[in-house]
Tab-separated table of C-alpha atoms in Angstrom:
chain	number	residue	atom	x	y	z
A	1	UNK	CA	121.515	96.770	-64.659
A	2	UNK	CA	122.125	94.357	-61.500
A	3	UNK	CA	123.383	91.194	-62.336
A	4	UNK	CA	119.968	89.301	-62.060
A	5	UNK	CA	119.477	85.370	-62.638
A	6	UNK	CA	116.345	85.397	-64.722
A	7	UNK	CA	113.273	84.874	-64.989
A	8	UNK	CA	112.555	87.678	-61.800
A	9	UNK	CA	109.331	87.637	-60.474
A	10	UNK	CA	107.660	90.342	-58.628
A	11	UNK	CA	104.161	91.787	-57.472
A	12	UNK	CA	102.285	94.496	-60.061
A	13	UNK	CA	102.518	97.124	-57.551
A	14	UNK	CA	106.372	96.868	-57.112
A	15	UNK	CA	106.834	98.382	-60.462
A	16	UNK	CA	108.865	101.227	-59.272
A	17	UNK	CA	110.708	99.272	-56.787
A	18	UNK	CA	114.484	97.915	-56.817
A	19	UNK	CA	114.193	94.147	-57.403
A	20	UNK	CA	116.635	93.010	-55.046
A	21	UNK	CA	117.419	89.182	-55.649
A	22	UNK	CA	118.301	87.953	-51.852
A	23	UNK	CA	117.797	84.634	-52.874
A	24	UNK	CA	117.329	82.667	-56.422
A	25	UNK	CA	114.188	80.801	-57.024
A	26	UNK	CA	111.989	78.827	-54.239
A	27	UNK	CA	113.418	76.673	-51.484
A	28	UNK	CA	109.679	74.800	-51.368
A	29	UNK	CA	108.840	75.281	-55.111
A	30	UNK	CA	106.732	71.841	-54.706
A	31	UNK	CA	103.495	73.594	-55.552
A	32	UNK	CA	101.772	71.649	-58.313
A	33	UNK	CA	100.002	75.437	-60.026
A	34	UNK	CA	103.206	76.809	-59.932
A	35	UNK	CA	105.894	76.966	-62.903
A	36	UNK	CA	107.997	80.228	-62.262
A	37	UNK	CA	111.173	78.596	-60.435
A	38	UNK	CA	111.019	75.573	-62.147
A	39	UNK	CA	113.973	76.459	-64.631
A	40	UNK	CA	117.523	74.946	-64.034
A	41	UNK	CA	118.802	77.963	-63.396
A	42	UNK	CA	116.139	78.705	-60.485
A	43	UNK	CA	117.600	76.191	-58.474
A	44	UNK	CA	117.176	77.332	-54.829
A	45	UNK	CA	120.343	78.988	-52.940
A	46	UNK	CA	120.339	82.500	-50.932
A	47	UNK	CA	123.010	85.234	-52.287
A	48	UNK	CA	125.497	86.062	-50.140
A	49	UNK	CA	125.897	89.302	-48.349
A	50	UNK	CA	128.652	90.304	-50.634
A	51	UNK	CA	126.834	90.193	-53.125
A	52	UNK	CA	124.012	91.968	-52.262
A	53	UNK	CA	125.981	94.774	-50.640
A	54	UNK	CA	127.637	94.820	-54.562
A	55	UNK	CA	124.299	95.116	-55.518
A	56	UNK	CA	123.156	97.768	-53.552
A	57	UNK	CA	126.109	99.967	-54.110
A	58	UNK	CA	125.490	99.944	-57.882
A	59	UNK	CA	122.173	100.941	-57.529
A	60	UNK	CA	123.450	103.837	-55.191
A	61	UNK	CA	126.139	104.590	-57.855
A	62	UNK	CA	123.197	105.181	-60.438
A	63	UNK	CA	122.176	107.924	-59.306
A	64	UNK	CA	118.136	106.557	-59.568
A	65	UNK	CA	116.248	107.823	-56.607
A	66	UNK	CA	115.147	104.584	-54.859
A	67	UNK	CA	111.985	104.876	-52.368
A	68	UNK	CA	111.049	101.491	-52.169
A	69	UNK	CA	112.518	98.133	-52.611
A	70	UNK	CA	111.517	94.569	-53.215
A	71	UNK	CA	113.345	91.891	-51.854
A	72	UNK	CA	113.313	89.099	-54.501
A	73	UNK	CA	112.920	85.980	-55.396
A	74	UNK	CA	109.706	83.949	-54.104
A	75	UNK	CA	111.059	83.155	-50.834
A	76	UNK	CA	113.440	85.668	-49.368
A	77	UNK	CA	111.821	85.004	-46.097
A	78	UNK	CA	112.695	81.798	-45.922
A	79	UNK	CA	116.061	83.129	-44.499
A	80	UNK	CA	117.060	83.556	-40.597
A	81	UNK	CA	116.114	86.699	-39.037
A	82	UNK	CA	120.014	87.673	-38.425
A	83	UNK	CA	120.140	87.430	-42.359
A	84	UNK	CA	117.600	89.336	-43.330
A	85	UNK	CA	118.201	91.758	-40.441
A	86	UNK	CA	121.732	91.994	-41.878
A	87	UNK	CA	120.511	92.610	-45.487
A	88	UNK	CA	118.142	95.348	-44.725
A	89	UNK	CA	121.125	97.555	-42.625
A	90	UNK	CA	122.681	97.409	-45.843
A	91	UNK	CA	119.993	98.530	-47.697
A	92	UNK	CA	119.178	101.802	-44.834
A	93	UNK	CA	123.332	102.212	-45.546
A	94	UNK	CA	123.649	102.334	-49.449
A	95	UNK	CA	119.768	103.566	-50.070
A	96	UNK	CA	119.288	106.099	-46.999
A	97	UNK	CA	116.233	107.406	-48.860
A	98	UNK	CA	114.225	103.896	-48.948
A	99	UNK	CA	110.429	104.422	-46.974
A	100	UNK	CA	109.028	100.766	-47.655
A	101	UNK	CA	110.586	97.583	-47.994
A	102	UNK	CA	108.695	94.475	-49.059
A	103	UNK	CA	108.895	90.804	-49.802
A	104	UNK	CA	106.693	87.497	-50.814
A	105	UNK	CA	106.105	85.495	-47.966
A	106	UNK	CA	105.219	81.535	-47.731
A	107	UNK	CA	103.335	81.343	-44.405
A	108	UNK	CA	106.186	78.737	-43.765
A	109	UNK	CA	108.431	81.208	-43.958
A	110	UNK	CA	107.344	82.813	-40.501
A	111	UNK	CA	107.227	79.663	-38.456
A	112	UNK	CA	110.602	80.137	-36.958
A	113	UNK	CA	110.227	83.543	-36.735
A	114	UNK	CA	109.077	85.124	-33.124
A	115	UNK	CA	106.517	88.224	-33.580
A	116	UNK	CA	109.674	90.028	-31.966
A	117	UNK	CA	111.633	89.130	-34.734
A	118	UNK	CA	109.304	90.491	-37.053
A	119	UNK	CA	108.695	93.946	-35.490
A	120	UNK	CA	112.694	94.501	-35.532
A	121	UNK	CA	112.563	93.617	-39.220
A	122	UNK	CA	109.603	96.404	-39.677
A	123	UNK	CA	111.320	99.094	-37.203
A	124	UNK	CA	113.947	98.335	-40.207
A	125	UNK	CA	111.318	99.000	-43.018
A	126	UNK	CA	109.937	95.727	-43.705
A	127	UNK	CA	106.519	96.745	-44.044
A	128	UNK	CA	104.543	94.553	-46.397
A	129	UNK	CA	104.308	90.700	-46.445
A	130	UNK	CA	102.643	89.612	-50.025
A	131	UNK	CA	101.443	85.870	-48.748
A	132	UNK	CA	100.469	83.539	-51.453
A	133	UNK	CA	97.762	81.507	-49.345
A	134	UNK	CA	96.166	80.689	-52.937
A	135	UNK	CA	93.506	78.901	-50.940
A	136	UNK	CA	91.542	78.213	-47.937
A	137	UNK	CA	90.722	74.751	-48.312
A	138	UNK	CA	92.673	72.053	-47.150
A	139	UNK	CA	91.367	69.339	-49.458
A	140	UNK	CA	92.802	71.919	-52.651
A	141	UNK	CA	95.726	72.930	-50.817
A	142	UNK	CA	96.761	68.756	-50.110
A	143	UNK	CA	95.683	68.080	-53.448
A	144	UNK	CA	98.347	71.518	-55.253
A	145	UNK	CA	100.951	69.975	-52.871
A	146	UNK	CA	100.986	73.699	-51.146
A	147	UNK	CA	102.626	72.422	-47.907
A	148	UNK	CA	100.060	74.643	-46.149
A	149	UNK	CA	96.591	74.155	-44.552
A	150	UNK	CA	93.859	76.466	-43.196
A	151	UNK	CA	95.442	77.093	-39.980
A	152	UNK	CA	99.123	77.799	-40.741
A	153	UNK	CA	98.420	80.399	-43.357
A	154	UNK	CA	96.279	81.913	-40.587
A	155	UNK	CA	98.361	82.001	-38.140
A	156	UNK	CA	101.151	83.969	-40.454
A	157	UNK	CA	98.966	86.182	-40.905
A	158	UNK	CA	98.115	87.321	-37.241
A	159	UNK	CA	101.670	87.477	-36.713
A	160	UNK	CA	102.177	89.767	-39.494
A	161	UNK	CA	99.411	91.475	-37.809
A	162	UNK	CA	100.866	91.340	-34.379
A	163	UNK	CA	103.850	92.403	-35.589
A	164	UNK	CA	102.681	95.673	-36.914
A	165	UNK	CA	103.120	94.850	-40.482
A	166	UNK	CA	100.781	94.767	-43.518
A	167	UNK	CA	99.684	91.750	-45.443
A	168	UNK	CA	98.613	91.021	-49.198
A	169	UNK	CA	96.943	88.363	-49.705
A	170	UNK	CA	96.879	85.867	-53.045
A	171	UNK	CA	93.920	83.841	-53.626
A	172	UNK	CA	94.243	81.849	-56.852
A	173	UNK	CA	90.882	81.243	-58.586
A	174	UNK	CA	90.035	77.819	-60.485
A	175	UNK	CA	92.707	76.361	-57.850
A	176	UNK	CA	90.176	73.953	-56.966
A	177	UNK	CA	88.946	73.048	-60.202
A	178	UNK	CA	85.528	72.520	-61.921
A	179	UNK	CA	84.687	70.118	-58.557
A	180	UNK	CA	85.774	71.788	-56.038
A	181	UNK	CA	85.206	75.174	-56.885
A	182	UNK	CA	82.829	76.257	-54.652
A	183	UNK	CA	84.150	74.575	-51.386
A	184	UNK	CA	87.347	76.800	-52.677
A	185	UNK	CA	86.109	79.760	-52.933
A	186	UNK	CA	83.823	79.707	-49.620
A	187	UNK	CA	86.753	78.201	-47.442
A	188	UNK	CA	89.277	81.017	-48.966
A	189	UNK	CA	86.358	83.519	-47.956
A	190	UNK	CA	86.126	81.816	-44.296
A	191	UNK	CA	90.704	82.465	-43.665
A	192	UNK	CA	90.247	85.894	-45.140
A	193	UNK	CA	87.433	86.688	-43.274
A	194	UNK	CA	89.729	85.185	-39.922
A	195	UNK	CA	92.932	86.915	-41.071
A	196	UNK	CA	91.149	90.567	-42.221
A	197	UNK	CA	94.361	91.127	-44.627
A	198	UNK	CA	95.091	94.771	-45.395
A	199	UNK	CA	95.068	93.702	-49.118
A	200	UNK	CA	93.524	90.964	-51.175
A	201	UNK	CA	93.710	89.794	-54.736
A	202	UNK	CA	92.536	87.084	-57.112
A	203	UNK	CA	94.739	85.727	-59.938
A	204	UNK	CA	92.999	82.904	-62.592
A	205	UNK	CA	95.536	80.170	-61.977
A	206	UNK	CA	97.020	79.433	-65.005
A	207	UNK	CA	99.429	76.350	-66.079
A	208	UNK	CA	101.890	78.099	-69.214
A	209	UNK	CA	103.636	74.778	-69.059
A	210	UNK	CA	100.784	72.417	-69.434
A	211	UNK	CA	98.280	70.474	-66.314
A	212	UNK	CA	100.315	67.427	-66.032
A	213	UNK	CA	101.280	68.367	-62.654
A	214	UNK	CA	98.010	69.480	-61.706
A	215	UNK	CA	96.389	66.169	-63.284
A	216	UNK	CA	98.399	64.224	-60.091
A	217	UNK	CA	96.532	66.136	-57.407
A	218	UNK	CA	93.442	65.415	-59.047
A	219	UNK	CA	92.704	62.152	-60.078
A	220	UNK	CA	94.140	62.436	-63.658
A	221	UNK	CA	91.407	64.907	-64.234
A	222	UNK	CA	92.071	68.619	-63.169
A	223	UNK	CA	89.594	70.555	-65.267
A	224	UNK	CA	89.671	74.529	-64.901
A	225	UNK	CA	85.974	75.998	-64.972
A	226	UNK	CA	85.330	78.212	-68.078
A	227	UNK	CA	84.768	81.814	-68.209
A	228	UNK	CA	81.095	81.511	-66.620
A	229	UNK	CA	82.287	78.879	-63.578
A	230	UNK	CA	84.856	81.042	-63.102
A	231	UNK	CA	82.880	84.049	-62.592
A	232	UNK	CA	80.366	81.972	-60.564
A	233	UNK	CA	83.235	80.860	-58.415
A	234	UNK	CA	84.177	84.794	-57.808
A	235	UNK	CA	80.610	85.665	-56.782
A	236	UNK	CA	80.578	82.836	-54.167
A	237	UNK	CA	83.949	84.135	-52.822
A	238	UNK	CA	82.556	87.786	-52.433
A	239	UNK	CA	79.009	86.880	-51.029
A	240	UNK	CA	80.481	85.067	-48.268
A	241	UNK	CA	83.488	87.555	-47.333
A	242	UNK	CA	82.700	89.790	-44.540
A	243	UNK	CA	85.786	92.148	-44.391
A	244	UNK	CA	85.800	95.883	-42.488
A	245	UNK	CA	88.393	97.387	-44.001
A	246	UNK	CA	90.316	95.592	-47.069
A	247	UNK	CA	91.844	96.693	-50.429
A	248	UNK	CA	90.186	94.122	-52.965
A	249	UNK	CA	92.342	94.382	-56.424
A	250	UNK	CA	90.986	91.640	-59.421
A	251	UNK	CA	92.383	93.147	-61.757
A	252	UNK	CA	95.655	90.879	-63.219
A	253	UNK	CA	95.900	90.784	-66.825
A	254	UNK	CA	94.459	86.725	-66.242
A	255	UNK	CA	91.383	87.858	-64.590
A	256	UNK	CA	88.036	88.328	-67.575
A	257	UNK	CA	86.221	90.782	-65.223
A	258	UNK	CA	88.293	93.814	-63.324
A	259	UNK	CA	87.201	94.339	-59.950
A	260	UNK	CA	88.299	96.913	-57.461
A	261	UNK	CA	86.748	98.440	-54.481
A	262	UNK	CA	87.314	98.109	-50.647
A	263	UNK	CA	85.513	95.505	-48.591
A	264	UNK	CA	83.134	95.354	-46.939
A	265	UNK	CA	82.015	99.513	-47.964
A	266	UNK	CA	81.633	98.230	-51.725
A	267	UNK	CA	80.661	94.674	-51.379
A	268	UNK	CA	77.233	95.397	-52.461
A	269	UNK	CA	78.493	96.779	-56.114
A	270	UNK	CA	81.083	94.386	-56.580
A	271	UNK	CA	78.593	91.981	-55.998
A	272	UNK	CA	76.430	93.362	-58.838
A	273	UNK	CA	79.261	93.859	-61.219
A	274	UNK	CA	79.566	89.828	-61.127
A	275	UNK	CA	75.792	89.443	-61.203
A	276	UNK	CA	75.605	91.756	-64.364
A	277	UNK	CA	78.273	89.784	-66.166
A	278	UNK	CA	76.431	86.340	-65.601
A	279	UNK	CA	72.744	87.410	-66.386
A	280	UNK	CA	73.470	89.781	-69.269
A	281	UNK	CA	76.614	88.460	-71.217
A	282	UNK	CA	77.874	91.741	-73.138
A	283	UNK	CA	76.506	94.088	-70.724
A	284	UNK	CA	79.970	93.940	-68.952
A	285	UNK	CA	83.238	94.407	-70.586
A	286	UNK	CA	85.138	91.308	-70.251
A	287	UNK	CA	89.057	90.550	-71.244
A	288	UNK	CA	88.965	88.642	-74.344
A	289	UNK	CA	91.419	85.720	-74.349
A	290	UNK	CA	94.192	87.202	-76.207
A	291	UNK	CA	94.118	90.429	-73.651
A	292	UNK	CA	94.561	87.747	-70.935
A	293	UNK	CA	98.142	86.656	-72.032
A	294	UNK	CA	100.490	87.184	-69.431
């Protein structure tokens, strides 16, 4: 057991990989949809490197065959290049055997960071960028307080591109609420469509600790749409994206209908899957609400 400061956080696909907490919570954690860091104990600060080389030796001393690690919490990128350079020598030193290193990545994060930068940190096995864009509409991102607009998530993305590297991308849906759903989801479809991520998922934003924060960004009033809006707001999303060659995953535990396919080859029957679900209610399986706790 490494000596994490809880709650951790990490992607459903890094479920065999070491969690390696870099840093402790979210240096931005403004976000008005977000509760994970919000805990006194999640107060930003980045580990130091003695620590993390501690770390790494005791999972080297286990004896577990490590292949792939995830560099925790939800903003490890938000350190210098010469840190994170020096972190991921140590991990090539104690965990020779490691083939894919990963992290989440605010598009903030990369700002600072020269495509250069970036390919050094990928000749060094950082391979995968998961970039929580959660929307590509500027009115919903001002109004979540996401720090981010259209055109700097976009450009994070091309220099993950440029750099060689892959990128998953988060899109949150309901972000925008029952009004601006549909501006949401065909503004998200319009970056992703720009950015052509490698992956892309969709999460049902959900608020465990209540919508009072939301409620600020939106007049008092931030209504989620219901099951049906919902799916209505995921078949505007696909019908307008026009990707060549994308992993699409909606399959969280807080999504009602499970979708998976690669765009654009199965846009068609993912498409159709949604339209089923809308015109013939039962003719679809669909999460009840007590499958959907997370």
């Amino acid at each position: 057991m490494l000596n994490y400061i809880a709650p951790v956080f990490r992607p459903p696909s890094e479920w065999q990989s070491l969690i390696l907490q870099v840093t402790n919570g979210c240096s931005y954690n403004r976000c008005r949809f977000c509760d994970m860091y919000t805990a006194e104990q999640k107060r930003f600060r980045a580990f130091k490197e003695d620590k993390i080389e501690a770390d790494l030796k005791q999972a080297a001393a286990s004896g577990v065959p490590i292949r792939r690690v995830f560099l925790a919490d939800g903003d490890a990128m938000t350190l210098p290049f010469a840190r994170l350079e020096a972190i991921l020598l140590l991990i090539h030193k104690y965990l020779p055997d490691v083939s894919r290193i990963s992290s989440y990545c605010l598009p903030r994060n990369l700002s600072n960071k020269s495509v250069e930068q970036l390919v050094r940190l990928r000749e060094l096995g950082l391979s995968l960028m998961y970039v929580g864009c959660e929307s590509g509409d500027d009115e919903v991102l001002a109004r979540v307080e996401k720090g981010e607009t259209f055109a700097s998530s976009l450009a994070a993305l091309e220099k993950i591109r440029a750099a060689g590297m892959k990128s998953s991308v988060m899109i949150l849906t309901g972000l925008g609420g029952i009004h601006l759903s549909q501006q949401h989801a065909m503004n998200s479809a319009r970056l992703m469509n720009a950015a052509q991520p490698d992956y892309l998922s969709t999460l049902v934003v959900t608020l465990p600790l209540g919508k009072a924060r939301m409620n600020e960004g939106f007049d008092k009033d931030f209504r989620l749409p219901q099951q049906r809006g919902l799916l209505e707001e995921m078949h505007t999303l696909l019908t307008h994206l026009e990707l060549s060659q994308t992993v699409f995953r909606s399959d969280h535990a807080s999504n009602y209908l499970v979708l998976k396919g690669v765009l654009g080859r199965d846009k068609d029957k993912l498409l159709s899957q949604v339209r089923l679900a809308l015109d013939s209610p039962g003719a679809v399986p669909l999460r009840q609400e007590w499958q959907r706790g997370l």
